[in-house]
Amino acid sequence: DAGVIQSPRHEVTEMGQEVTLRCKPISGHNSLFWYRQTMMRGLELLIYFNNNVPIDDSGMPEDRFSAKMPNASFSTLKIQPSEPRDSAVYFCASSLGGSANYGYTFGSGTRLTVV
Amino acid sequence: SQQGEEDPQALSIQEGENATMNCSYKTSINNLQWYRQNSGRGLVHLILIRSNEREKHSGRLRVTLDTSKKSSSLLITASRAADTASYFCATYNQGGKLIFGQGTELSVKP
């Protein structure tokens, strides 16, 4: 298995533009998580899905952020409009059955810079 | 919000020495996990210890858990330069969320 695949690896965009981050989880994993990592706030859980259904989006910072999982092999995180404070590394992770018995497999992340 | 807090924030040792990192948390947990992150990369799962376990080993890694003190430690024995990375503890509770601490930056000098 190629692991969790995220694209793009790097994204530089101007303030006000729409940004879409993509994630392909490991085949067979039924839980998917989006995290954001910054120096100031560390790793923050934004939203997670179980069997393609959003379970908890309480970590999504604002209405500018939205996430979808149209099928078991694909998820997107969209920021519209983007702001400089959204600059961070965004990670997608997947797991088999949440994390009660198994760890998460993380992607390599998307480094987002909003100028 | 951060659940776990690692101590120390940074640790520098010589190759061959042991490295010990500690993690404290606030609420009851289902399990506690340790992850490694190399610079510019994603996190890699190292080990999971359940709330009813006290110690777990995996290769050169040894994890302990004390639920009465709400703390855990990760010991890396006979460290290598390749162990240089950030190490995070993460707690999983009944709410179904895995919450990470701020991490310990380990530097192993050859």
CSV table of C-alpha atoms in Angstrom, one decimal:
chain,number,residue,atom,x,y,z
A,1,ASP,CA,0.0,0.0,0.0
A,2,ALA,CA,1.3,3.5,-0.8
A,3,GLY,CA,0.1,4.9,2.5
A,4,VAL,CA,-2.1,8.0,2.9
A,5,ILE,CA,-1.6,10.2,-0.1
A,6,GLN,CA,-2.0,14.0,0.2
A,7,SER,CA,-1.8,16.6,-2.6
A,8,PRO,CA,-0.5,19.0,-3.2
A,9,ARG,CA,2.7,18.8,-1.0
A,10,HIS,CA,3.1,22.6,-1.1
A,11,GLU,CA,0.6,25.3,-1.9
A,12,VAL,CA,1.2,29.0,-2.0
A,13,THR,CA,-1.8,31.2,-2.6
A,14,GLU,CA,-2.9,34.8,-2.2
A,15,MET,CA,-5.2,35.9,0.5
A,16,GLY,CA,-8.8,35.6,-0.5
A,17,GLN,CA,-8.3,32.7,-2.9
A,18,GLU,CA,-9.9,29.3,-2.5
A,19,VAL,CA,-7.7,26.4,-1.5
A,20,THR,CA,-8.5,22.7,-1.8
A,21,LEU,CA,-6.4,20.1,-0.1
A,22,ARG,CA,-6.8,16.4,-1.1
A,23,CYS,CA,-6.4,13.1,0.7
A,24,LYS,CA,-6.6,9.5,-0.3
A,25,PRO,CA,-6.7,7.2,2.8
A,26,ILE,CA,-5.4,3.7,3.0
A,27,SER,CA,-7.7,1.2,1.4
A,28,GLY,CA,-9.8,-0.5,4.0
A,29,HIS,CA,-9.4,2.2,6.7
A,30,ASN,CA,-12.9,3.5,7.7
A,31,SER,CA,-11.8,6.5,9.7
A,32,LEU,CA,-10.3,9.7,8.3
A,33,PHE,CA,-8.9,12.7,10.1
A,34,TRP,CA,-7.8,16.2,9.2
A,35,TYR,CA,-5.2,17.9,11.4
A,36,ARG,CA,-3.4,21.2,11.2
A,37,GLN,CA,0.1,21.8,12.6
A,38,THR,CA,1.6,25.2,13.5
A,39,MET,CA,4.4,26.1,15.8
A,40,MET,CA,2.1,28.1,18.1
A,41,ARG,CA,-0.8,25.7,18.4
A,42,GLY,CA,0.8,22.3,17.7
A,43,LEU,CA,-1.4,19.6,16.2
A,44,GLU,CA,-5.1,20.4,16.1
A,45,LEU,CA,-7.8,18.0,15.1
A,46,LEU,CA,-10.1,19.8,12.6
A,47,ILE,CA,-12.6,17.2,11.7
A,48,TYR,CA,-13.0,13.4,11.4
A,49,PHE,CA,-15.1,11.0,9.4
A,50,ASN,CA,-16.2,7.5,10.1
A,51,ASN,CA,-17.5,5.5,7.2
A,52,ASN,CA,-17.5,8.7,5.1
A,53,VAL,CA,-19.8,10.5,7.6
A,54,PRO,CA,-18.5,13.6,9.4
A,55,ILE,CA,-18.6,12.7,13.1
A,56,ASP,CA,-17.0,15.8,14.8
A,57,ASP,CA,-16.2,19.1,13.1
A,58,SER,CA,-15.8,21.1,16.3
A,59,GLY,CA,-12.2,21.7,15.6
A,60,MET,CA,-12.9,23.5,12.3
A,61,PRO,CA,-11.9,27.1,13.1
A,62,GLU,CA,-14.4,29.0,11.0
A,63,ASP,CA,-17.1,28.7,8.4
A,64,ARG,CA,-14.4,29.4,5.9
A,65,PHE,CA,-13.3,25.8,6.4
A,66,SER,CA,-15.2,22.9,5.0
A,67,ALA,CA,-14.5,19.2,4.5
A,68,LYS,CA,-16.1,16.4,2.4
A,69,MET,CA,-15.7,12.7,2.0
A,70,PRO,CA,-17.7,11.7,-1.0
A,71,ASN,CA,-16.5,8.1,-1.0
A,72,ALA,CA,-14.2,5.8,1.0
A,73,SER,CA,-11.1,6.7,-1.0
A,74,PHE,CA,-11.2,10.5,-1.2
A,75,SER,CA,-11.5,13.5,1.0
A,76,THR,CA,-11.1,17.2,0.6
A,77,LEU,CA,-10.5,20.1,2.9
A,78,LYS,CA,-11.4,23.5,1.5
A,79,ILE,CA,-10.6,27.0,2.7
A,80,GLN,CA,-12.6,29.8,1.1
A,81,PRO,CA,-11.5,32.6,1.4
A,82,SER,CA,-8.0,31.9,2.6
A,83,GLU,CA,-6.2,34.2,5.1
A,84,PRO,CA,-2.6,34.5,6.1
A,85,ARG,CA,-3.3,32.9,9.5
A,86,ASP,CA,-4.4,29.7,7.7
A,87,SER,CA,-0.7,29.1,6.9
A,88,ALA,CA,0.2,25.8,8.4
A,89,VAL,CA,0.9,22.2,7.5
A,90,TYR,CA,-2.3,20.2,7.0
A,91,PHE,CA,-2.2,16.5,7.7
A,92,CYS,CA,-4.7,13.8,6.7
A,93,ALA,CA,-4.6,10.5,8.6
A,94,SER,CA,-6.6,7.3,8.4
A,95,SER,CA,-7.3,4.5,10.8
A,96,LEU,CA,-9.1,1.2,11.0
A,97,GLY,CA,-12.0,1.7,13.4
A,98,GLY,CA,-10.9,4.9,15.0
A,99,SER,CA,-8.1,4.7,17.5
A,100,ALA,CA,-9.4,2.4,20.2
A,101,ASN,CA,-7.0,-0.4,19.1
A,102,TYR,CA,-4.9,1.0,16.2
A,103,GLY,CA,-2.8,4.0,15.6
A,104,TYR,CA,-3.2,6.4,12.8
A,105,THR,CA,-1.4,6.5,9.5
A,106,PHE,CA,-0.5,10.0,8.5
A,107,GLY,CA,0.1,11.4,5.1
A,108,SER,CA,3.2,13.6,4.4
A,109,GLY,CA,1.1,16.8,4.7
A,110,THR,CA,0.4,19.8,2.7
A,111,ARG,CA,2.4,22.9,3.6
A,112,LEU,CA,0.0,25.9,2.9
A,113,THR,CA,1.3,29.4,2.7
A,114,VAL,CA,-1.2,32.2,2.3
A,115,VAL,CA,0.4,35.6,1.4
B,1,SER,CA,-6.9,21.9,22.8
B,2,GLN,CA,-3.9,20.1,24.0
B,3,GLN,CA,-4.4,17.1,26.3
B,4,GLY,CA,-0.9,15.8,26.7
B,5,GLU,CA,2.1,17.8,27.7
B,6,GLU,CA,5.6,16.5,27.0
B,7,ASP,CA,8.6,17.0,29.1
B,8,PRO,CA,11.3,18.0,28.3
B,9,GLN,CA,10.5,20.2,25.3
B,10,ALA,CA,14.0,19.5,23.9
B,11,LEU,CA,16.6,16.8,24.6
B,12,SER,CA,20.1,16.5,23.3
B,13,ILE,CA,22.1,13.3,23.9
B,14,GLN,CA,25.0,11.4,22.5
B,15,GLU,CA,24.6,8.3,20.3
B,16,GLY,CA,24.4,5.2,22.5
B,17,GLU,CA,22.8,6.9,25.4
B,18,ASN,CA,19.2,6.4,26.5
B,19,ALA,CA,16.5,9.0,25.9
B,20,THR,CA,13.5,9.4,28.2
B,21,MET,CA,10.5,11.6,27.4
B,22,ASN,CA,7.6,12.1,29.7
B,23,CYS,CA,3.9,12.9,29.0
B,24,SER,CA,1.3,14.1,31.3
B,25,TYR,CA,-2.4,14.4,30.6
B,26,LYS,CA,-5.6,15.7,32.2
B,27,THR,CA,-8.6,13.5,31.6
B,28,SER,CA,-9.3,9.8,31.7
B,29,ILE,CA,-8.2,7.9,28.6
B,30,ASN,CA,-8.9,4.8,26.7
B,31,ASN,CA,-5.3,4.5,25.4
B,32,LEU,CA,-2.2,6.6,25.0
B,33,GLN,CA,0.0,6.5,21.9
B,34,TRP,CA,3.4,7.7,20.9
B,35,TYR,CA,4.4,9.1,17.5
B,36,ARG,CA,7.6,10.2,15.8
B,37,GLN,CA,7.9,13.0,13.3
B,38,ASN,CA,11.0,13.6,11.3
B,39,SER,CA,11.5,17.1,10.0
B,40,GLY,CA,9.2,18.0,7.2
B,41,ARG,CA,7.4,14.6,7.3
B,42,GLY,CA,4.2,13.2,8.6
B,43,LEU,CA,3.8,11.5,12.0
B,44,VAL,CA,4.6,7.8,12.4
B,45,HIS,CA,2.9,5.7,14.9
B,46,LEU,CA,5.3,4.0,17.3
B,47,ILE,CA,3.3,2.3,20.1
B,48,LEU,CA,-0.1,2.2,21.7
B,49,ILE,CA,-0.6,1.4,25.4
B,50,ARG,CA,-4.1,0.7,26.8
B,51,SER,CA,-5.3,2.2,30.0
B,52,ASN,CA,-5.2,-1.2,31.7
B,53,GLU,CA,-1.6,-1.8,30.7
B,54,ARG,CA,1.4,-0.5,32.7
B,55,GLU,CA,4.3,-1.2,30.4
B,56,LYS,CA,4.9,-2.1,26.7
B,57,HIS,CA,8.0,-2.8,24.7
B,58,SER,CA,8.7,-2.6,21.0
B,59,GLY,CA,12.3,-3.1,19.9
B,60,ARG,CA,14.4,-0.3,21.6
B,61,LEU,CA,11.2,1.4,22.8
B,62,ARG,CA,9.7,1.0,26.2
B,63,VAL,CA,6.6,2.8,27.2
B,64,THR,CA,5.1,3.0,30.7
B,65,LEU,CA,1.7,4.3,31.8
B,66,ASP,CA,0.6,5.4,35.2
B,67,THR,CA,-3.1,6.2,35.1
B,68,SER,CA,-3.1,7.3,38.8
B,69,LYS,CA,-0.6,10.0,38.0
B,70,LYS,CA,-2.0,10.6,34.5
B,71,SER,CA,1.5,10.2,33.0
B,72,SER,CA,3.5,8.2,30.6
B,73,SER,CA,7.1,7.9,29.6
B,74,LEU,CA,8.9,6.8,26.4
B,75,LEU,CA,12.3,5.3,26.8
B,76,ILE,CA,14.5,4.9,23.7
B,77,THR,CA,17.5,2.7,24.5
B,78,ALA,CA,20.9,2.8,22.8
B,79,SER,CA,19.9,5.8,20.7
B,80,ARG,CA,21.1,6.4,17.2
B,81,ALA,CA,21.5,9.5,15.1
B,82,ALA,CA,18.5,8.3,13.1
B,83,ASP,CA,16.3,8.6,16.2
B,84,THR,CA,16.6,12.4,15.9
B,85,ALA,CA,13.1,13.6,15.5
B,86,SER,CA,10.1,15.1,17.4
B,87,TYR,CA,8.2,12.7,19.6
B,88,PHE,CA,4.6,13.2,20.5
B,89,CYS,CA,2.2,11.5,22.9
B,90,ALA,CA,-1.4,11.4,22.1
B,91,THR,CA,-4.4,10.4,24.2
B,92,TYR,CA,-7.5,8.7,23.0
B,93,ASN,CA,-10.6,9.0,25.1
B,94,GLN,CA,-14.2,7.9,25.0
B,95,GLY,CA,-15.1,10.9,22.9
B,96,GLY,CA,-13.3,9.2,20.0
B,97,LYS,CA,-10.7,11.9,19.5
B,98,LEU,CA,-6.9,11.5,19.4
B,99,ILE,CA,-5.4,14.6,21.0
B,100,PHE,CA,-1.7,15.4,20.7
B,101,GLY,CA,0.7,17.1,23.0
B,102,GLN,CA,3.3,19.7,22.0
B,103,GLY,CA,6.1,17.2,21.5
B,104,THR,CA,9.7,16.6,22.6
B,105,GLU,CA,12.4,17.5,20.1
B,106,LEU,CA,15.2,14.8,20.4
B,107,SER,CA,18.6,15.4,19.0
B,108,VAL,CA,21.0,12.5,19.0
B,109,LYS,CA,24.6,13.5,18.2
B,110,PRO,CA,26.9,11.0,16.5
